[in-house]
Coordinates of C-alpha atoms in Angstrom, one line a residue:
M1 CA 54.4 196.4 140.4
A2 CA 57.8 196.5 138.5
L3 CA 56.7 193.3 137.0
A4 CA 56.0 193.8 133.2
A5 CA 59.5 194.1 130.3
S6 CA 60.6 197.4 129.8
S7 CA 59.8 198.7 126.7
G8 CA 63.6 199.7 126.4
R9 CA 66.7 197.1 125.6
L10 CA 65.9 193.5 127.3
G11 CA 69.0 191.6 126.2
V12 CA 69.4 189.1 124.8
D13 CA 66.2 186.1 123.7
A14 CA 66.6 183.1 125.0
S15 CA 64.7 179.9 125.3
L16 CA 64.5 176.5 127.8
E17 CA 66.4 173.5 126.3
L18 CA 66.1 169.7 127.0
S19 CA 68.0 168.3 129.5
S20 CA 67.8 165.4 132.6
D21 CA 67.4 167.9 135.8
E22 CA 65.5 168.6 138.5
N23 CA 64.0 171.0 136.1
G24 CA 61.6 168.0 134.2
G25 CA 63.6 168.0 131.1
F26 CA 64.9 172.0 131.3
R27 CA 68.0 173.3 131.5
L28 CA 67.6 177.3 132.6
P29 CA 69.8 179.1 130.9
W30 CA 72.9 180.7 131.9
G31 CA 71.5 183.8 133.6
I32 CA 69.4 182.9 135.9
R33 CA 70.0 180.6 138.8
K34 CA 66.5 178.4 141.0
R35 CA 66.6 176.9 144.2
L36 CA 63.7 174.9 145.1
L37 CA 61.8 176.1 148.2
Q38 CA 58.2 172.9 147.3
K39 CA 57.6 171.1 145.4
G40 CA 54.3 170.6 143.4
I41 CA 51.5 168.5 143.3
S42 CA 52.0 167.2 139.1
E43 CA 54.2 166.2 137.0
E44 CA 52.7 168.6 134.0
R45 CA 54.9 172.3 133.3
P46 CA 53.4 175.0 131.8
I47 CA 54.1 176.1 128.1
S48 CA 54.8 178.8 125.9
G49 CA 51.6 180.2 125.0
D50 CA 49.3 179.0 128.4
E51 CA 48.0 181.6 130.8
V52 CA 49.6 181.3 134.5
K53 CA 48.2 182.0 137.8
V54 CA 50.9 183.1 140.2
H55 CA 52.1 184.6 143.8
L56 CA 55.1 185.9 144.1
Q57 CA 57.6 187.8 146.0
G58 CA 59.9 190.3 144.0
K59 CA 63.1 192.4 145.3
L60 CA 66.5 193.4 144.2
Q61 CA 69.3 191.0 145.3
D62 CA 70.6 193.0 147.9
G63 CA 67.5 193.5 149.4
N64 CA 66.8 197.1 149.8
I65 CA 63.7 197.6 147.5
S66 CA 61.3 195.2 147.9
I67 CA 59.7 194.8 143.9
T68 CA 56.3 193.8 144.7
S69 CA 54.6 191.9 147.1
S70 CA 51.0 190.5 146.8
D71 CA 48.8 188.4 148.2
E72 CA 46.2 188.7 144.7
A73 CA 47.1 186.0 142.0
F74 CA 48.9 187.5 139.6
T75 CA 48.7 186.1 135.0
F76 CA 50.5 186.9 132.5
V77 CA 50.5 184.2 129.3
I78 CA 54.4 183.4 128.4
D79 CA 55.7 184.5 125.7
Q80 CA 52.6 187.3 124.6
R81 CA 54.3 189.9 122.3
P82 CA 54.1 192.5 123.8
R83 CA 55.9 190.6 127.0
E84 CA 53.6 191.1 130.1
V85 CA 56.8 190.2 132.6
I86 CA 60.2 190.0 132.3
Q87 CA 61.5 187.4 130.6
G88 CA 63.2 185.3 133.3
L89 CA 59.6 184.9 134.8
E90 CA 58.6 183.5 132.0
L91 CA 61.4 181.0 131.7
G92 CA 61.7 179.9 134.5
V93 CA 57.3 179.7 134.9
Q94 CA 58.0 177.0 132.8
T95 CA 60.4 174.4 134.9
M96 CA 58.1 174.7 137.4
T97 CA 54.5 172.0 138.6
K98 CA 51.3 173.3 139.9
G99 CA 51.9 173.9 144.0
E100 CA 55.3 174.8 143.3
V101 CA 57.4 177.6 145.8
A102 CA 60.8 178.3 144.2
E103 CA 63.4 181.1 144.1
F104 CA 64.6 182.9 140.6
T105 CA 67.9 184.8 140.2
I106 CA 68.3 186.7 137.8
A107 CA 71.0 188.5 136.0
P108 CA 69.8 192.5 134.7
R109 CA 69.8 190.5 130.5
F110 CA 67.1 188.1 131.8
A111 CA 65.4 191.6 133.7
Y112 CA 65.7 195.3 133.1
D113 CA 69.2 195.5 131.6
D114 CA 71.1 198.7 132.1
L115 CA 67.9 200.9 131.4
G116 CA 66.3 199.5 134.8
A117 CA 63.0 200.7 135.6
P118 CA 63.0 204.2 137.3
P119 CA 62.5 204.7 140.6
L120 CA 62.2 200.9 141.7
V121 CA 64.6 199.1 139.8
P122 CA 68.1 200.1 139.0
P123 CA 70.4 200.4 135.5
D124 CA 72.5 196.8 135.9
A125 CA 70.1 195.2 138.7
T126 CA 69.8 191.8 139.4
L127 CA 66.4 190.1 140.2
V128 CA 65.1 187.8 143.2
F129 CA 61.8 186.5 142.9
E130 CA 60.0 183.7 145.1
V131 CA 57.4 182.7 143.4
E132 CA 54.1 179.5 143.4
L133 CA 52.9 178.4 140.5
M134 CA 48.7 178.8 141.2
D135 CA 47.0 177.2 137.6
W136 CA 47.5 177.7 134.1
E137 CA 45.6 177.2 131.6
N138 CA 45.8 177.7 127.8
K139 CA 43.7 179.6 125.4
S140 CA 43.4 180.2 121.9
D141 CA 41.9 182.4 119.6
V142 CA 41.2 179.4 116.7
L143 CA 39.2 181.9 114.4
G144 CA 40.9 185.6 115.7
D145 CA 38.3 186.9 116.0
G146 CA 36.7 185.7 119.2
R147 CA 34.4 183.1 117.7
A148 CA 36.0 180.1 118.4
I149 CA 38.4 180.4 122.0
K150 CA 40.1 177.5 122.6
T151 CA 41.3 176.1 126.3
I152 CA 43.6 172.8 126.7
T153 CA 42.1 170.7 129.2
E154 CA 44.4 167.9 129.3
R155 CA 47.9 167.9 127.3
G156 CA 48.4 164.8 124.4
S157 CA 51.9 163.8 123.1
G158 CA 53.9 164.0 120.6
K159 CA 54.6 167.1 118.4
M160 CA 52.7 165.7 115.3
K161 CA 49.7 167.9 114.7
P162 CA 47.0 166.6 112.3
Q163 CA 46.9 168.7 108.5
K164 CA 43.8 169.0 106.4
G165 CA 43.3 165.5 104.3
Q166 CA 44.8 163.8 106.6
D167 CA 42.4 160.4 108.8
V168 CA 42.4 161.1 112.8
V169 CA 40.0 159.4 115.3
L170 CA 38.2 162.0 117.7
S171 CA 35.0 162.3 120.2
M172 CA 32.8 165.1 119.9
K173 CA 30.2 166.7 122.1
V174 CA 28.4 169.6 121.1
T175 CA 26.3 171.3 123.8
S176 CA 24.4 174.8 123.5
R177 CA 24.0 177.1 126.0
K178 CA 20.8 175.7 127.5
G179 CA 22.5 172.7 127.8
A180 CA 21.1 170.4 124.8
V181 CA 23.4 167.8 123.0
L182 CA 23.9 169.0 119.3
Q183 CA 26.0 166.2 118.6
E184 CA 28.1 163.5 119.7
H185 CA 30.8 161.6 118.8
V186 CA 32.1 158.6 120.1
E187 CA 35.6 158.0 118.1
L188 CA 34.5 158.8 115.3
E189 CA 37.5 158.2 112.2
H190 CA 37.1 161.3 110.3
T191 CA 39.3 162.9 107.1
V192 CA 39.8 166.3 108.3
G193 CA 38.7 169.3 106.8
A194 CA 35.4 166.7 105.7
P195 CA 32.2 168.6 106.0
D196 CA 30.8 166.0 108.6
F197 CA 29.7 168.5 111.4
G198 CA 27.7 171.1 109.7
T199 CA 28.2 175.2 109.4
I200 CA 31.4 174.1 112.1
S201 CA 33.2 172.0 110.5
P202 CA 35.6 174.7 109.6
I203 CA 35.9 175.7 113.1
I204 CA 36.7 171.9 113.9
L205 CA 39.1 171.6 110.6
E206 CA 41.2 174.5 112.3
V207 CA 41.3 173.2 116.6
L208 CA 41.9 169.9 115.0
R209 CA 45.4 171.3 113.1
S210 CA 46.4 172.3 117.0
M211 CA 46.2 169.4 118.3
S212 CA 48.2 166.5 119.2
Q213 CA 46.7 163.2 119.4
G214 CA 45.2 162.6 123.2
E215 CA 44.5 165.7 123.6
R216 CA 41.7 166.9 125.1
C217 CA 40.1 171.0 124.8
H218 CA 37.3 172.7 125.2
V219 CA 36.6 175.7 122.5
L220 CA 33.7 177.9 123.5
L221 CA 32.2 179.0 120.5
R222 CA 30.4 183.3 120.6
R223 CA 28.0 184.5 116.9
F224 CA 28.4 187.3 115.9
A225 CA 25.6 189.0 113.0
S226 CA 24.6 187.4 109.9
D227 CA 26.9 184.6 110.6
K228 CA 26.9 181.5 108.3
I229 CA 29.1 179.7 110.4
V230 CA 28.2 180.2 114.4
D231 CA 24.4 179.2 113.2
T232 CA 21.8 181.0 116.2
A233 CA 21.8 176.9 117.1
H234 CA 25.6 176.9 118.5
S235 CA 25.6 180.2 120.1
G236 CA 27.3 180.2 122.9
A237 CA 27.8 176.3 123.0
D238 CA 30.4 174.3 124.2
V239 CA 33.0 171.6 122.1
D240 CA 34.3 169.0 124.4
L241 CA 36.6 167.4 121.6
T242 CA 39.3 164.7 121.9
L243 CA 41.5 163.8 119.2
V244 CA 42.1 159.9 120.2
R245 CA 44.3 158.4 117.6
I246 CA 46.2 160.5 114.5
F247 CA 46.6 157.6 111.5
E248 CA 50.1 158.6 110.4
I249 CA 50.1 157.9 106.4
S250 CA 53.3 157.5 104.0
D251 CA 54.1 157.3 100.2
I252 CA 55.7 154.0 99.8
S253 CA 55.2 154.0 95.2
P254 CA 58.7 153.6 94.7
E255 CA 59.1 156.8 93.0
E256 CA 56.9 158.7 95.5
D257 CA 54.6 159.9 93.4
G258 CA 51.6 159.4 96.0
T259 CA 50.0 157.0 93.4
L260 CA 50.7 154.6 96.5
M261 CA 50.1 155.5 100.1
K262 CA 49.7 153.2 103.3
K263 CA 48.0 154.4 106.4
F264 CA 48.9 152.9 109.5
L265 CA 46.3 151.2 111.3
S266 CA 48.4 149.2 113.6
K267 CA 52.7 148.9 113.5
G268 CA 52.6 145.0 114.6
G269 CA 54.4 144.5 118.2
E270 CA 57.8 146.0 119.2
T271 CA 59.4 142.5 118.6
G272 CA 57.3 142.3 115.0
E273 CA 60.6 141.3 112.6
T274 CA 60.8 143.6 109.7
C275 CA 60.7 142.1 105.7
R276 CA 64.4 142.5 103.9
A277 CA 64.4 141.6 100.0
F278 CA 62.7 138.9 98.4
D279 CA 61.9 137.3 102.1
E280 CA 59.2 134.8 102.2
V281 CA 56.0 136.8 103.8
V282 CA 52.2 135.8 104.1
L283 CA 49.7 139.2 103.9
Q284 CA 46.3 138.9 104.6
V285 CA 43.8 141.0 102.8
D286 CA 40.8 141.7 104.6
Q287 CA 38.7 144.4 102.0
V288 CA 38.4 146.2 99.3
T289 CA 36.6 148.4 98.2
D290 CA 37.0 151.0 95.5
G291 CA 36.9 153.6 98.4
A292 CA 33.4 153.9 98.4
K293 CA 31.9 150.8 97.9
D294 CA 33.3 146.9 98.2
V295 CA 34.6 145.5 94.5
K296 CA 34.0 142.3 93.4
F297 CA 36.0 140.8 97.1
S298 CA 34.9 137.4 97.6
G299 CA 36.7 137.7 101.5
C300 CA 38.8 137.5 103.6
C301 CA 42.1 136.1 101.5
V302 CA 45.7 134.3 102.5
L303 CA 48.3 135.1 100.2
D304 CA 51.7 133.5 100.3
F305 CA 54.2 134.3 98.7
P306 CA 58.1 135.6 98.0
L307 CA 58.8 139.0 97.0
G308 CA 59.9 140.6 94.0
R309 CA 59.3 137.5 92.5
G310 CA 55.7 139.1 90.6
V311 CA 53.1 136.4 92.4
V312 CA 51.0 139.3 93.1
C313 CA 50.6 142.3 91.9
D314 CA 52.7 145.7 92.1
A315 CA 50.7 147.6 95.1
L316 CA 50.9 144.5 97.1
D317 CA 54.4 143.1 97.0
F318 CA 54.7 147.2 97.1
A319 CA 53.5 147.4 100.5
A320 CA 54.7 143.8 101.7
A321 CA 58.3 144.7 100.9
T322 CA 57.6 148.2 103.9
M323 CA 55.9 146.6 106.4
C324 CA 56.6 144.4 109.7
V325 CA 55.4 141.6 111.5
G326 CA 51.5 142.2 113.3
E327 CA 51.1 145.3 110.5
E328 CA 48.0 146.3 109.6
A329 CA 47.8 148.8 106.8
K330 CA 45.5 150.6 104.6
L331 CA 46.7 151.2 101.0
I332 CA 45.4 153.3 98.9
C333 CA 46.2 152.3 95.0
S334 CA 45.8 154.8 92.4
A335 CA 47.8 153.3 89.2
P336 CA 45.9 150.4 88.4
L337 CA 48.7 148.8 86.6
N338 CA 50.1 148.8 89.7
F339 CA 46.7 147.2 91.7
Q340 CA 45.3 144.6 88.9
E341 CA 44.7 141.2 91.1
A342 CA 42.1 138.7 90.7
R343 CA 42.1 137.2 93.5
L344 CA 41.1 140.1 94.9
G345 CA 38.5 141.0 92.5
L346 CA 40.4 144.3 91.0
D347 CA 40.5 144.8 87.4
S348 CA 40.8 147.2 84.8
C349 CA 37.1 148.9 85.4
V350 CA 39.1 149.8 89.3
E351 CA 40.5 153.0 88.9
K352 CA 40.9 154.0 92.4
A353 CA 41.4 150.4 95.4
V354 CA 41.8 150.9 99.2
I355 CA 42.9 147.8 100.4
K356 CA 43.2 146.5 104.1
V357 CA 45.9 144.4 104.9
K358 CA 48.2 142.6 107.7
L359 CA 51.3 140.8 107.4
T360 CA 50.9 137.3 109.3
S361 CA 54.3 136.8 109.3
L362 CA 57.5 135.7 107.2
R363 CA 59.9 133.8 106.6
R364 CA 63.7 134.1 106.7
G365 CA 66.0 132.6 104.1
P366 CA 69.8 133.7 104.3
H367 CA 70.9 137.5 103.6
F368 CA 73.1 138.5 100.1
Q369 CA 75.4 139.6 102.8
E370 CA 75.8 136.2 104.6
L371 CA 76.5 134.1 101.4
Q372 CA 79.5 133.7 99.3
D373 CA 80.2 132.0 96.3
S374 CA 78.0 129.2 94.5
A375 CA 75.5 130.4 96.8
L376 CA 76.1 133.6 96.4
T377 CA 76.2 133.5 92.7
T378 CA 72.8 131.1 92.9
K379 CA 70.5 134.0 95.0
I380 CA 72.0 136.5 93.0
D381 CA 70.5 134.6 89.3
E382 CA 67.2 133.8 90.8
A383 CA 66.5 137.8 91.7
K384 CA 67.9 138.6 88.3
D385 CA 65.9 136.0 86.8
A386 CA 62.7 137.5 88.5
A387 CA 63.3 140.8 87.3
A388 CA 64.3 140.1 83.4
T389 CA 60.9 137.8 83.3
L390 CA 58.4 141.2 85.0
F391 CA 60.6 143.1 82.6
K392 CA 59.5 140.6 79.4
T393 CA 55.6 140.4 80.8
G394 CA 55.6 145.1 80.7
R395 CA 55.3 145.1 84.6
F396 CA 58.4 147.9 84.7
A397 CA 57.8 149.6 87.6
L398 CA 58.7 146.1 89.9
A399 CA 61.1 145.4 88.1
L400 CA 62.7 148.7 88.9
E401 CA 61.9 147.7 92.0
V402 CA 63.5 144.3 92.5
Y403 CA 66.8 145.3 90.5
R404 CA 66.5 148.0 93.4
R405 CA 66.4 145.7 96.4
L406 CA 69.8 143.5 94.8
S407 CA 71.5 146.4 94.0
A408 CA 71.3 147.5 97.8
S409 CA 71.2 143.7 99.2
L410 CA 74.8 144.0 97.2
D411 CA 75.9 146.9 97.7
G412 CA 79.6 146.7 100.1
K413 CA 80.8 143.5 98.6
S414 CA 83.4 144.0 96.8
E415 CA 82.9 140.8 94.2
V416 CA 80.2 142.2 92.6
Q417 CA 80.6 144.8 91.9
K418 CA 80.0 143.5 88.3
V419 CA 76.9 143.3 89.5
Q420 CA 75.8 146.6 90.8
S421 CA 76.5 147.7 87.0
I422 CA 74.7 145.4 85.3
C423 CA 71.7 146.1 88.0
E424 CA 72.1 150.2 87.3
L425 CA 71.8 149.5 83.9
N426 CA 69.1 147.7 83.8
Q427 CA 66.9 149.7 86.7
A428 CA 68.0 152.7 83.1
A429 CA 66.0 150.3 80.6
C430 CA 63.2 150.0 83.2
Y431 CA 63.4 154.5 83.8
L432 CA 63.3 154.7 79.3
K433 CA 60.4 152.2 79.8
L434 CA 58.3 154.2 82.6
A435 CA 59.0 157.3 80.2
K436 CA 61.2 159.0 82.8
P437 CA 64.8 159.6 80.5
H438 CA 66.0 162.1 83.2
R439 CA 66.8 158.9 85.6
A440 CA 68.2 156.3 82.7
K441 CA 70.7 159.3 82.2
E442 CA 71.8 159.6 85.9
L443 CA 72.5 155.6 86.4
C444 CA 74.5 155.8 82.4
D445 CA 76.3 157.8 83.7
R446 CA 77.4 156.2 86.8
V447 CA 77.9 153.4 85.1
L448 CA 80.1 155.0 82.7
E449 CA 82.4 156.8 84.9
K450 CA 83.4 153.5 86.1
E451 CA 83.1 152.3 83.0
P452 CA 83.9 154.9 80.2
G453 CA 83.2 153.2 76.8
Q454 CA 80.5 150.6 77.7
V455 CA 78.5 149.4 75.0
K456 CA 75.6 149.3 76.5
A457 CA 75.6 152.1 79.5
L458 CA 76.4 154.8 76.0
Y459 CA 73.4 153.1 74.1
R460 CA 70.7 153.6 76.9
R461 CA 72.3 157.3 78.1
A462 CA 71.8 158.2 73.9
S463 CA 68.2 156.4 74.3
A464 CA 67.7 159.2 77.2
E465 CA 68.9 162.1 75.4
F466 CA 66.7 161.3 72.5
Q467 CA 63.2 161.1 74.7
L468 CA 64.8 164.3 75.9
S469 CA 65.1 166.0 73.1
N470 CA 68.7 166.3 73.6
F471 CA 69.6 165.0 69.8
A472 CA 73.3 166.2 69.9
A473 CA 74.1 164.2 72.8
A474 CA 72.3 161.4 71.5
M475 CA 74.9 161.2 68.5
K476 CA 77.6 161.8 70.5
D477 CA 76.8 159.0 72.5
L478 CA 76.1 156.7 69.5
T479 CA 78.9 157.8 67.6
A480 CA 81.5 156.4 70.4
L481 CA 79.2 153.2 71.0
L482 CA 80.0 152.8 66.8
K483 CA 83.4 153.3 67.1
V484 CA 83.6 150.0 69.6
Q485 CA 80.6 148.0 67.0
P486 CA 80.9 149.5 64.4
N487 CA 78.2 146.0 63.5
N488 CA 76.2 146.9 66.0
S489 CA 72.5 147.2 63.8
E490 CA 69.8 149.2 67.2
A491 CA 73.0 152.0 67.2
R492 CA 72.8 152.2 63.6
A493 CA 69.2 152.4 63.6
M494 CA 68.6 155.2 66.2
V495 CA 71.9 156.8 64.2
E496 CA 68.9 157.0 61.3
Q497 CA 65.8 158.0 64.3
L498 CA 68.0 160.6 65.2
R499 CA 69.1 162.3 61.7
E500 CA 64.8 162.3 60.9
A501 CA 64.4 164.0 64.0
Q502 CA 66.9 166.5 63.1
R503 CA 65.6 166.8 60.2
E504 CA 61.7 167.1 61.6
Y505 CA 62.6 169.4 64.3
T506 CA 64.9 171.8 61.6
K507 CA 61.7 172.0 59.1
E508 CA 59.7 172.7 61.9
A509 CA 62.1 175.7 63.4
K510 CA 62.0 176.9 59.7
A511 CA 58.2 176.9 59.7
A512 CA 57.9 178.7 63.0
A513 CA 60.4 181.3 62.1
S514 CA 58.9 182.0 59.1
R515 CA 55.6 182.5 60.8
M516 CA 56.6 184.7 63.2
L517 CA 58.4 186.9 60.2
G518 CA 54.9 187.0 57.6
E519 CA 52.6 188.1 61.1
K520 CA 55.8 190.7 62.0
A521 CA 55.3 192.0 57.7
D522 CA 51.9 192.4 58.1
A523 CA 52.4 194.5 61.3

């Protein structure tokens, strides 16, 4: 049967492209032509890795030689390496549905190229196959050693697959070879990789990592001698597993440092309004724990507040600004200063907080882009005053976020370019307080490109360089500043601090050099 791929050259390696045609969204590459002879009975199609079962008849295009004609089913795995059939058949079958019959005309570059397959297929031969797709299944060896063979029984949707540590909802039934139910879970919320399923937990981890949302699969377990994963009870057992849901988690902390994560529970209605900077929102808090147990939370709490005013803790303000009406989420907070909120029973003693929230409504005023003249000035001043108050009270992260929101809201309005520079300078001040001098320096650089000699930008960049121990660069900025404002007391004070730091650095460097030379002398 001349179906197997030649051991010689196989022409180009190709793949299917998405399109909207009779092949179900796939466009066959040039060199493979399909003619539908009989429609299939389903909508699903096999994909890479599936084991397909077909009836087929093949011949040379001129009809002189019959390559294969069999009443028996022929099976092969799509994209198996080494290939079990010519590439033209692999690609063609992926456009078919169960029960479909089609004719494929396959150019040499997707068959046996210029080598042929003597004695049946001459060089540079075009082949014609009539193919009936009978069935297929997807089998994979989960651990690569035969202990767990997975078969997909119903495909899921989407490309996202859960990773270790991600939360999912699953249903699972484990049945022994004698039919006894060993484990059964219905819509269990599970953290991928957690040892919730006893000795077979490592297998379930790997199976879940290969699944998409909505997928159902069957896993056959096999035990080896002295096996610690598949124990005696699970030898020959069947696992029926459904991945009901994958919880999407995003990092919504301002610096994307993982200190505030949002786990989506419900994304809200399709028409749900999305929050804009400085909207007034109503946020319902349903549950507060420290990740394991409830804290001093008195029950469902409804908070009505304007964004960016510091009325609620930073974590709730950051979260609400990312939500749309109707959305439900769990917030995982690991920076205590950001989630201290007396109304939720959260104080400095709680090191981690998990807060379940729902954005029930919002009230939206005119946006910055819609305002002009005095109305615009008033709204800008309100936001600046709120950020300044937050800064003075030590809430630097939220102050930084308010300046960011204000800057983004004014983007494109030429009449407020000066306000943009003020926002950037104040963000730099926040970064200095948050011990992130690199970010502060970047913002000052941006302002000084537009306004060379800007005093506050020079001072704050000097402060950033000082924190970075770039003493010469800091002194250069302070010198430039003092040429503009010779009596600037803050700049003069920093000059003295710099000189002291340089003297201390020189002293330590000399001591280190002496120690090194002394060690060499002793050696």
